[in-house]
Amino acid sequence: MLKKILRIPVLFCLIVGMMFGAAACTRGDGTDIGDGPIGSDDPDAVELQVAYQQDSSEARIITALSSGFVKEQQAKGVGVRINPVAVPAAEYNQSILKMYNGENLPDVVYTYDDYASQWAENGVFENLDPYFEKDSFDFSKYDENAFEPARVYNGSLYYAPREYNQPVVYLNTSLLEQYGIDYEQYKDGWTWDEMVALLRTIRTKMDAQTNRDYIYPLDSSFEWAAMLNAFVLSEGGYLFDAETRKAGFEEAGTQAAMGEIMQLIENKLIADPRSTVSGGAFLNGNAAMWIMSRPRVSSCIESEIELAFLPMPLMGENEHYLCYGNTGYAISSISDKKDLAWEFCKYVMCESGQEVFSATGNCVPILLSMQQDENATWRKYLEGVDQSAFIRSDSDEYTYVLSTYARGYDPSKERGIYNKVRQLIGELSNYTSAAAFCTYAQAQTEGVM
């Protein structure tokens, strides 16, 4: 299936950015994103600083959103400049805290659902409940799951969500067609057993056609919380229970889940997470499938992967879980421009902002009208490709849960739990039995609690 990129004028830098990354990403006026603020040159214009994670996708997103917001404010007679503040991804959260402590935190801060709770508890982020209430925000227009990830502390909203994310199965159609795999039969749904059977078929065909031992039917995604949490829950276990304040590696269901992952690694059905990061094999063209959410679409386009998508298979025999989450923008509690920062947050959530974000290719809108519209911009980004797997199913087959499985526990330790479990999954293949691994993992997880 040949992918075609729809060229949308509002996406100023998509094609160039795909070739050369963030450094070559340009704005509407032709300047690089690193050349200064976006917007009015009027010395009386209000400057709003927005922190974003420094990578090519986020550079494109913040450029598009900033330009759109500036134009909207200009139409209202308000002169605004947006100054995007790039923060290295590997140091993002440490840098945010450092800037807060140094009293130079940008007015608006990009954040993830699994980091925001600690910033909320420590007063770094503004509680947005009063802002939503003051504007009589109509939540009924939005995906019912869109705002739950942002209720990060005491049930209050601490960031404005910008998209809806749930895992889907990415397909490298060139590889699958090379192996004669008919993936269309699963477009309306499938089971985990059917997926594993397909992985075995692909492995056999791979072994017959190449002696390279670094290509896999499925890239590893089990270290990713959104995948791991749903898989373990579907097997009857759990990773962490915030109410009982206990890790669940010693549960029978959790051990069964770990044993199945170990078997997938041993049979070379998935890439060993010990030797690769999630996406490494798929983005290099060395994996036929990958379980991931929408934000990595543009990375696949940059890697020239010809894409198709399938819904997540129904995992487990009884209750089938599927995780969801998102990212968004918080308001700095020390900003002296909170009202303008809120206007930016509202823009990101409104139809015009969602349209601009959709044009980057990395967005599943949170507005229901845009999610369901077959002609919506986000669907047109990959022309002719069925993208319905990205939106929440209306059926009751899935039980939807947050990917942030430690939500509700001590916010200062929540992220440490996610990091530790992610690290532990990378060590799975070092063990000969799931029981031995789970004993070790239980003690390690309790050590960061």
Coordinates of C-alpha atoms in Angstrom, one line a residue:
M1 CA 0.0 0.0 0.0
L2 CA 1.6 3.2 -1.1
K3 CA 1.5 6.0 1.4
K4 CA 0.9 9.5 0.1
I5 CA 1.3 12.6 2.2
L6 CA -1.4 15.2 1.9
R7 CA 0.2 18.6 1.6
I8 CA -1.6 21.0 3.8
P9 CA -0.5 24.7 3.8
V10 CA -0.8 25.2 7.6
L11 CA 1.9 22.6 8.2
F12 CA 4.8 24.9 7.4
C13 CA 7.7 22.5 7.7
L14 CA 6.5 18.9 7.3
I15 CA 8.3 17.9 4.1
V16 CA 11.6 19.6 4.9
G17 CA 11.4 18.4 8.5
M18 CA 11.0 14.8 7.3
M19 CA 14.2 15.0 5.4
F20 CA 16.4 17.0 7.8
G21 CA 14.8 17.0 11.2
A22 CA 14.1 19.9 13.5
A23 CA 17.1 21.9 12.5
A24 CA 15.6 22.5 9.1
C25 CA 12.1 23.2 10.3
T26 CA 10.9 26.6 9.1
R27 CA 8.0 28.8 10.1
G28 CA 5.6 30.6 7.8
D29 CA 8.0 33.5 7.5
G30 CA 10.9 31.2 6.4
T31 CA 12.9 31.5 9.6
D32 CA 14.2 28.5 11.5
I33 CA 12.5 27.5 14.7
G34 CA 15.7 28.4 16.5
D35 CA 15.7 31.9 15.2
G36 CA 13.5 33.5 17.9
P37 CA 9.9 34.1 18.7
I38 CA 7.0 33.4 16.3
G39 CA 4.6 36.2 15.7
S40 CA 4.4 40.0 15.8
D41 CA 7.5 42.2 15.7
D42 CA 5.5 44.9 17.5
P43 CA 7.6 45.8 20.6
D44 CA 4.3 46.1 22.5
A45 CA 3.3 42.6 21.6
V46 CA 3.0 40.2 24.6
E47 CA 5.6 37.4 24.5
L48 CA 4.5 34.0 25.8
Q49 CA 7.2 31.3 26.4
V50 CA 6.2 27.7 25.7
A51 CA 8.5 24.8 26.7
Y52 CA 8.5 21.8 24.4
Q53 CA 10.5 18.6 24.2
Q54 CA 13.3 19.0 21.7
D55 CA 12.7 16.5 18.9
S56 CA 11.7 16.9 15.2
S57 CA 8.0 16.0 15.8
E58 CA 7.5 18.4 18.7
A59 CA 9.3 21.1 16.8
R60 CA 6.9 20.8 14.0
I61 CA 3.9 20.7 16.3
I62 CA 4.9 23.8 18.4
T63 CA 5.7 25.8 15.3
A64 CA 2.3 25.0 13.8
L65 CA 0.3 25.6 17.0
S66 CA 2.2 28.8 17.8
S67 CA 1.7 30.3 14.3
G68 CA -2.0 29.4 14.4
F69 CA -2.5 30.9 17.9
V70 CA -0.7 34.1 16.9
K71 CA -3.0 34.5 13.9
E72 CA -6.1 33.9 16.0
Q73 CA -5.0 36.5 18.6
Q74 CA -4.2 39.0 15.8
A75 CA -7.7 38.6 14.5
K76 CA -8.9 39.6 18.0
G77 CA -6.6 42.7 17.9
V78 CA -4.1 41.2 20.3
G79 CA -0.4 41.3 19.4
V80 CA 1.4 38.1 20.6
R81 CA 4.8 36.5 20.1
I82 CA 5.4 32.9 21.0
N83 CA 8.9 32.0 22.1
P84 CA 9.3 28.2 21.9
V85 CA 11.8 27.0 24.5
A86 CA 13.5 23.7 23.4
V87 CA 14.3 21.4 26.3
P88 CA 16.4 18.2 25.6
A89 CA 14.2 15.1 25.8
A90 CA 16.7 13.2 28.0
E91 CA 16.7 16.0 30.5
Y92 CA 13.2 17.3 30.1
N93 CA 11.7 16.8 33.5
Q94 CA 14.9 17.6 35.5
S95 CA 15.1 20.8 33.4
I96 CA 11.5 21.8 34.1
L97 CA 12.1 21.5 37.8
K98 CA 15.4 23.4 37.6
M99 CA 13.7 26.2 35.7
Y100 CA 10.9 26.3 38.2
N101 CA 13.3 26.5 41.1
G102 CA 15.3 29.2 39.2
E103 CA 12.0 31.1 38.7
N104 CA 12.5 31.1 34.9
L105 CA 10.0 28.4 34.0
P106 CA 8.2 29.2 30.7
D107 CA 4.6 30.3 30.9
V108 CA 3.3 27.1 29.2
V109 CA 4.9 23.7 29.6
Y110 CA 4.4 20.6 27.5
T111 CA 3.8 17.6 29.7
Y112 CA 3.1 13.9 29.7
D113 CA 0.3 12.2 31.6
D114 CA 2.9 10.1 33.6
Y115 CA 5.0 13.0 34.8
A116 CA 2.4 15.7 35.6
S117 CA 1.3 14.5 39.0
Q118 CA 4.6 15.3 40.7
W119 CA 4.7 18.8 39.2
A120 CA 1.1 19.3 40.3
E121 CA 1.8 18.2 43.9
N122 CA 4.9 20.4 44.1
G123 CA 3.1 23.5 42.9
V124 CA 4.9 23.7 39.5
F125 CA 1.7 23.5 37.5
E126 CA -1.4 25.7 38.0
N127 CA -4.7 23.9 38.9
L128 CA -6.8 24.5 35.8
D129 CA -10.2 23.6 37.3
P130 CA -11.0 27.3 37.9
Y131 CA -10.2 28.2 34.3
F132 CA -12.4 25.4 32.9
E133 CA -15.2 26.5 35.3
K134 CA -14.9 30.2 34.5
D135 CA -15.3 29.6 30.8
S136 CA -18.1 27.1 31.3
F137 CA -16.1 24.6 29.2
D138 CA -18.4 22.2 27.3
F139 CA -16.8 18.8 28.0
S140 CA -19.6 17.0 26.1
K141 CA -18.0 17.9 22.8
Y142 CA -14.9 15.9 23.6
D143 CA -13.9 12.2 23.8
E144 CA -15.0 11.1 27.2
N145 CA -11.5 9.7 27.9
A146 CA -9.6 12.8 26.8
F147 CA -9.6 14.6 30.1
E148 CA -9.1 11.8 32.6
P149 CA -5.3 11.5 32.1
A150 CA -5.0 15.2 32.9
R151 CA -6.7 14.8 36.3
V152 CA -3.3 14.1 37.8
Y153 CA -3.7 15.3 41.4
N154 CA -6.7 15.2 43.8
G155 CA -9.0 14.7 40.8
S156 CA -8.2 18.2 39.4
L157 CA -7.1 19.0 35.9
Y158 CA -3.5 20.2 35.7
Y159 CA -3.0 20.3 31.9
A160 CA -5.0 20.9 28.8
P161 CA -5.0 17.7 26.7
R162 CA -4.1 18.1 23.1
E163 CA -4.9 14.6 21.6
Y164 CA -6.3 11.2 22.3
N165 CA -3.9 8.2 22.3
Q166 CA -4.4 4.5 22.4
P167 CA -2.2 1.7 21.1
V168 CA -2.7 0.2 17.7
V169 CA -0.8 -2.3 15.6
Y170 CA 1.5 -0.5 13.1
L171 CA 2.2 -2.6 9.9
N172 CA 5.1 -2.4 7.5
T173 CA 3.0 -3.3 4.5
S174 CA 6.1 -3.8 2.3
L175 CA 7.5 -6.5 4.5
L176 CA 4.1 -8.2 5.0
E177 CA 3.3 -8.2 1.3
Q178 CA 6.8 -9.6 0.7
Y179 CA 6.0 -12.5 3.0
G180 CA 2.5 -13.0 1.4
I181 CA 0.6 -12.0 4.6
D182 CA -3.0 -11.1 4.3
Y183 CA -3.5 -8.6 7.1
E184 CA -6.8 -7.2 5.8
Q185 CA -8.7 -10.1 7.3
Y186 CA -8.0 -8.6 10.8
K187 CA -9.1 -5.0 10.2
D188 CA -12.4 -5.5 12.0
G189 CA -10.8 -7.1 15.0
W190 CA -8.7 -10.1 16.2
T191 CA -7.5 -12.0 19.2
W192 CA -4.1 -12.2 20.8
D193 CA -3.9 -15.9 19.9
E194 CA -4.5 -14.9 16.3
M195 CA -1.8 -12.3 16.5
V196 CA 0.7 -14.8 17.9
A197 CA -0.1 -17.3 15.2
L198 CA 0.5 -14.6 12.6
L199 CA 3.8 -13.8 14.3
R200 CA 4.9 -17.4 14.0
T201 CA 4.0 -17.5 10.3
I202 CA 6.0 -14.4 9.7
R203 CA 8.9 -15.8 11.7
T204 CA 8.9 -18.9 9.5
K205 CA 8.9 -16.8 6.3
M206 CA 11.6 -14.5 7.6
D207 CA 13.8 -17.5 8.5
A208 CA 13.3 -18.9 5.0
Q209 CA 14.3 -15.7 3.2
T210 CA 17.1 -14.3 5.2
N211 CA 19.8 -15.2 7.7
R212 CA 19.7 -11.9 9.5
D213 CA 18.8 -12.5 13.1
Y214 CA 17.9 -8.9 13.8
I215 CA 14.6 -8.8 11.9
Y216 CA 11.5 -9.6 13.8
P217 CA 7.8 -10.2 13.3
L218 CA 7.0 -7.7 16.1
D219 CA 9.0 -4.9 17.5
S220 CA 9.2 -4.9 21.3
S221 CA 6.6 -2.7 23.0
F222 CA 6.2 -4.4 26.3
E223 CA 8.4 -2.0 28.2
W224 CA 5.9 0.7 27.2
A225 CA 3.4 1.2 30.1
A226 CA 0.4 1.6 27.8
M227 CA 1.1 -1.9 26.3
L228 CA 2.4 -3.6 29.4
N229 CA -0.3 -2.5 31.8
A230 CA -3.2 -3.7 29.5
F231 CA -1.4 -7.0 28.8
V232 CA -0.9 -7.8 32.4
L233 CA -4.4 -6.8 33.4
S234 CA -5.8 -8.9 30.6
E235 CA -3.9 -11.9 32.0
G236 CA -5.5 -11.4 35.4
G237 CA -2.5 -9.7 37.1
Y238 CA -1.5 -6.1 37.9
L239 CA 1.7 -4.1 38.0
F240 CA 0.9 -1.8 40.9
D241 CA -2.2 -1.1 43.0
A242 CA -2.3 2.5 44.3
E243 CA -5.0 1.6 46.8
T244 CA -3.2 -1.2 48.5
R245 CA 0.2 0.4 47.7
K246 CA 1.6 -2.9 46.5
A247 CA 3.4 -4.1 43.4
G248 CA 1.8 -7.1 41.8
F249 CA 4.6 -9.2 40.3
E250 CA 3.9 -12.1 42.6
E251 CA 0.4 -12.4 41.4
A252 CA -0.3 -15.5 39.3
G253 CA -1.7 -13.5 36.4
T254 CA 1.4 -11.2 36.3
Q255 CA 3.7 -14.2 36.3
A256 CA 1.7 -15.7 33.5
A257 CA 2.0 -12.5 31.5
M258 CA 5.8 -12.3 32.1
G259 CA 6.1 -15.9 31.1
E260 CA 4.4 -15.3 27.8
I261 CA 6.6 -12.3 27.0
M262 CA 9.7 -14.4 27.8
Q263 CA 8.4 -17.0 25.3
L264 CA 7.9 -14.4 22.6
I265 CA 11.5 -13.3 23.1
E266 CA 12.9 -16.8 23.1
N267 CA 11.0 -17.7 19.9
K268 CA 12.3 -14.5 18.3
L269 CA 8.7 -13.3 17.7
I270 CA 9.5 -10.0 19.2
A271 CA 12.7 -8.0 19.5
D272 CA 14.6 -8.5 22.8
P273 CA 14.0 -5.3 24.8
R274 CA 17.5 -6.0 26.3
S275 CA 19.2 -5.2 23.0
T276 CA 16.9 -2.6 21.4
V277 CA 14.5 0.2 22.3
S278 CA 10.9 0.1 21.3
G279 CA 10.6 1.2 17.7
G280 CA 14.2 0.7 16.8
A281 CA 13.6 -2.4 14.7
F282 CA 10.4 -1.1 13.1
L283 CA 11.7 2.3 12.2
N284 CA 14.8 0.7 10.6
G285 CA 12.6 -1.6 8.5
N286 CA 13.6 -4.7 10.5
A287 CA 10.2 -5.5 12.0
A288 CA 6.9 -6.2 10.3
M289 CA 4.7 -4.9 13.1
W290 CA 4.9 -2.5 16.0
I291 CA 2.4 -1.7 18.8
M292 CA 2.4 2.1 19.3
S293 CA 0.1 5.1 19.4
R294 CA -0.5 8.0 17.0
P295 CA 2.4 10.3 17.8
R296 CA 5.0 8.1 16.1
V297 CA 3.3 8.3 12.7
S298 CA 5.6 11.0 11.4
S299 CA 8.7 9.1 12.5
C300 CA 7.6 6.2 10.4
I301 CA 7.1 8.6 7.4
E302 CA 10.5 10.0 7.9
S303 CA 11.8 6.4 7.9
E304 CA 9.9 5.8 4.7
I305 CA 7.9 2.9 6.2
E306 CA 4.8 2.1 4.1
L307 CA 2.1 2.0 6.7
A308 CA -1.2 0.3 7.6
F309 CA -2.9 -0.1 10.9
L310 CA -4.9 -2.8 12.8
P311 CA -6.8 -2.5 16.0
M312 CA -5.2 -3.9 19.2
P313 CA -6.1 -7.6 19.5
L314 CA -8.3 -8.7 22.3
M315 CA -5.8 -9.8 25.0
G316 CA -6.7 -12.4 27.6
E317 CA -9.6 -14.8 27.8
N318 CA -12.1 -12.9 30.0
E319 CA -11.8 -9.2 30.4
H320 CA -9.9 -7.4 27.6
Y321 CA -8.1 -4.2 28.7
L322 CA -6.9 -1.3 26.5
C323 CA -4.9 1.6 27.9
Y324 CA -5.3 5.3 26.9
G325 CA -3.5 8.5 27.7
N326 CA -2.3 11.8 26.2
T327 CA 0.0 14.7 26.5
G328 CA -0.8 18.4 26.8
Y329 CA 0.1 21.8 28.0
A330 CA 0.2 23.0 31.6
I331 CA 0.4 26.6 32.9
S332 CA 3.4 27.5 35.0
S333 CA 2.3 28.5 38.5
I334 CA 4.8 31.3 38.5
S335 CA 3.8 32.8 35.2
D336 CA 2.7 36.4 35.2
K337 CA 0.7 35.8 32.0
K338 CA -1.6 33.0 33.1
D339 CA -4.6 34.4 31.3
L340 CA -2.8 34.5 28.0
A341 CA -1.4 31.0 28.7
W342 CA -4.9 29.8 29.3
E343 CA -5.9 31.3 25.9
F344 CA -3.1 29.2 24.3
C345 CA -4.4 26.1 26.1
K346 CA -7.9 26.7 24.9
Y347 CA -6.7 27.2 21.4
V348 CA -5.0 23.8 21.4
M349 CA -8.3 22.2 22.5
C350 CA -10.6 24.2 20.1
E351 CA -11.5 23.2 16.6
S352 CA -9.0 25.5 14.9
G353 CA -6.1 24.4 17.1
Q354 CA -7.0 20.7 16.7
E355 CA -7.1 21.2 12.9
V356 CA -3.6 22.7 13.0
F357 CA -2.3 19.9 15.2
S358 CA -4.0 17.3 13.0
A359 CA -2.1 18.6 10.0
T360 CA 1.2 17.5 11.6
G361 CA 0.0 13.9 11.2
N362 CA 0.6 13.0 14.9
C363 CA -2.8 13.9 16.3
V364 CA -6.0 12.0 17.0
P365 CA -8.3 14.9 17.9
I366 CA -10.1 15.0 21.2
L367 CA -13.1 16.7 19.7
L368 CA -15.7 14.0 18.9
S369 CA -16.8 15.7 15.7
M370 CA -13.3 15.6 14.3
Q371 CA -12.6 12.0 15.5
Q372 CA -15.6 10.7 13.7
D373 CA -15.4 12.7 10.5
E374 CA -14.2 10.5 7.7
N375 CA -12.9 13.6 5.9
A376 CA -11.0 15.1 8.8
T377 CA -7.5 16.4 8.3
W378 CA -5.9 13.8 10.6
R379 CA -7.3 11.0 8.5
K380 CA -6.1 12.5 5.3
Y381 CA -2.5 12.7 6.4
L382 CA -2.1 9.2 5.1
E383 CA -4.2 9.2 2.0
G384 CA -6.1 5.9 1.4
V385 CA -5.1 4.3 4.7
D386 CA -7.8 3.1 7.2
Q387 CA -7.0 4.9 10.5
S388 CA -10.1 3.9 12.5
A389 CA -8.0 1.8 14.8
F390 CA -6.8 5.0 16.5
I391 CA -10.2 6.0 17.9
R392 CA -12.0 4.6 20.9
S393 CA -14.3 1.7 20.1
D394 CA -18.0 2.0 20.7
S395 CA -18.2 -1.7 21.5
D396 CA -17.9 -3.0 25.1
E397 CA -15.2 -5.5 24.1
Y398 CA -12.5 -3.4 25.7
T399 CA -12.2 -2.2 29.3
Y400 CA -10.4 1.1 29.0
V401 CA -7.9 2.0 31.7
L402 CA -5.2 4.7 32.1
S403 CA -1.7 3.8 31.1
T404 CA -0.6 5.6 34.3
Y405 CA -1.1 2.5 36.5
A406 CA 0.5 4.1 39.6
R407 CA -1.8 7.1 39.5
G408 CA -3.1 7.9 43.0
Y409 CA 0.0 6.8 44.7
D410 CA 2.6 9.2 46.1
P411 CA 3.3 11.6 43.1
S412 CA 6.9 11.9 44.0
K413 CA 7.4 8.2 43.6
E414 CA 5.0 7.5 40.8
R415 CA 7.4 8.1 37.9
G416 CA 10.1 6.1 39.7
I417 CA 7.8 3.1 39.6
Y418 CA 7.2 3.5 35.8
N419 CA 10.9 3.8 35.1
K420 CA 11.8 0.8 37.3
V421 CA 9.2 -1.5 35.7
R422 CA 10.4 -0.3 32.2
Q423 CA 13.9 -1.2 33.2
L424 CA 12.9 -4.5 34.5
I425 CA 11.2 -5.6 31.3
G426 CA 14.5 -5.0 29.6
E427 CA 16.0 -7.6 31.9
L428 CA 13.4 -10.4 31.2
S429 CA 15.6 -12.5 28.9
N430 CA 18.3 -12.7 31.6
Y431 CA 16.0 -15.1 33.5
T432 CA 15.1 -18.8 32.9
S433 CA 11.7 -18.7 34.6
A434 CA 9.0 -16.1 35.1
A435 CA 8.8 -17.0 38.8
A436 CA 12.4 -16.1 39.3
F437 CA 12.1 -12.9 37.4
C438 CA 8.9 -11.9 39.2
T439 CA 10.5 -12.4 42.6
Y440 CA 13.3 -10.2 41.6
A441 CA 11.0 -7.6 40.0
Q442 CA 8.8 -7.5 43.1
A443 CA 11.7 -6.6 45.3
Q444 CA 13.1 -4.1 42.8
T445 CA 9.7 -2.3 42.5
E446 CA 9.2 -2.2 46.2
G447 CA 12.6 -0.6 46.5
V448 CA 11.5 2.5 44.7
M449 CA 8.2 2.8 46.4

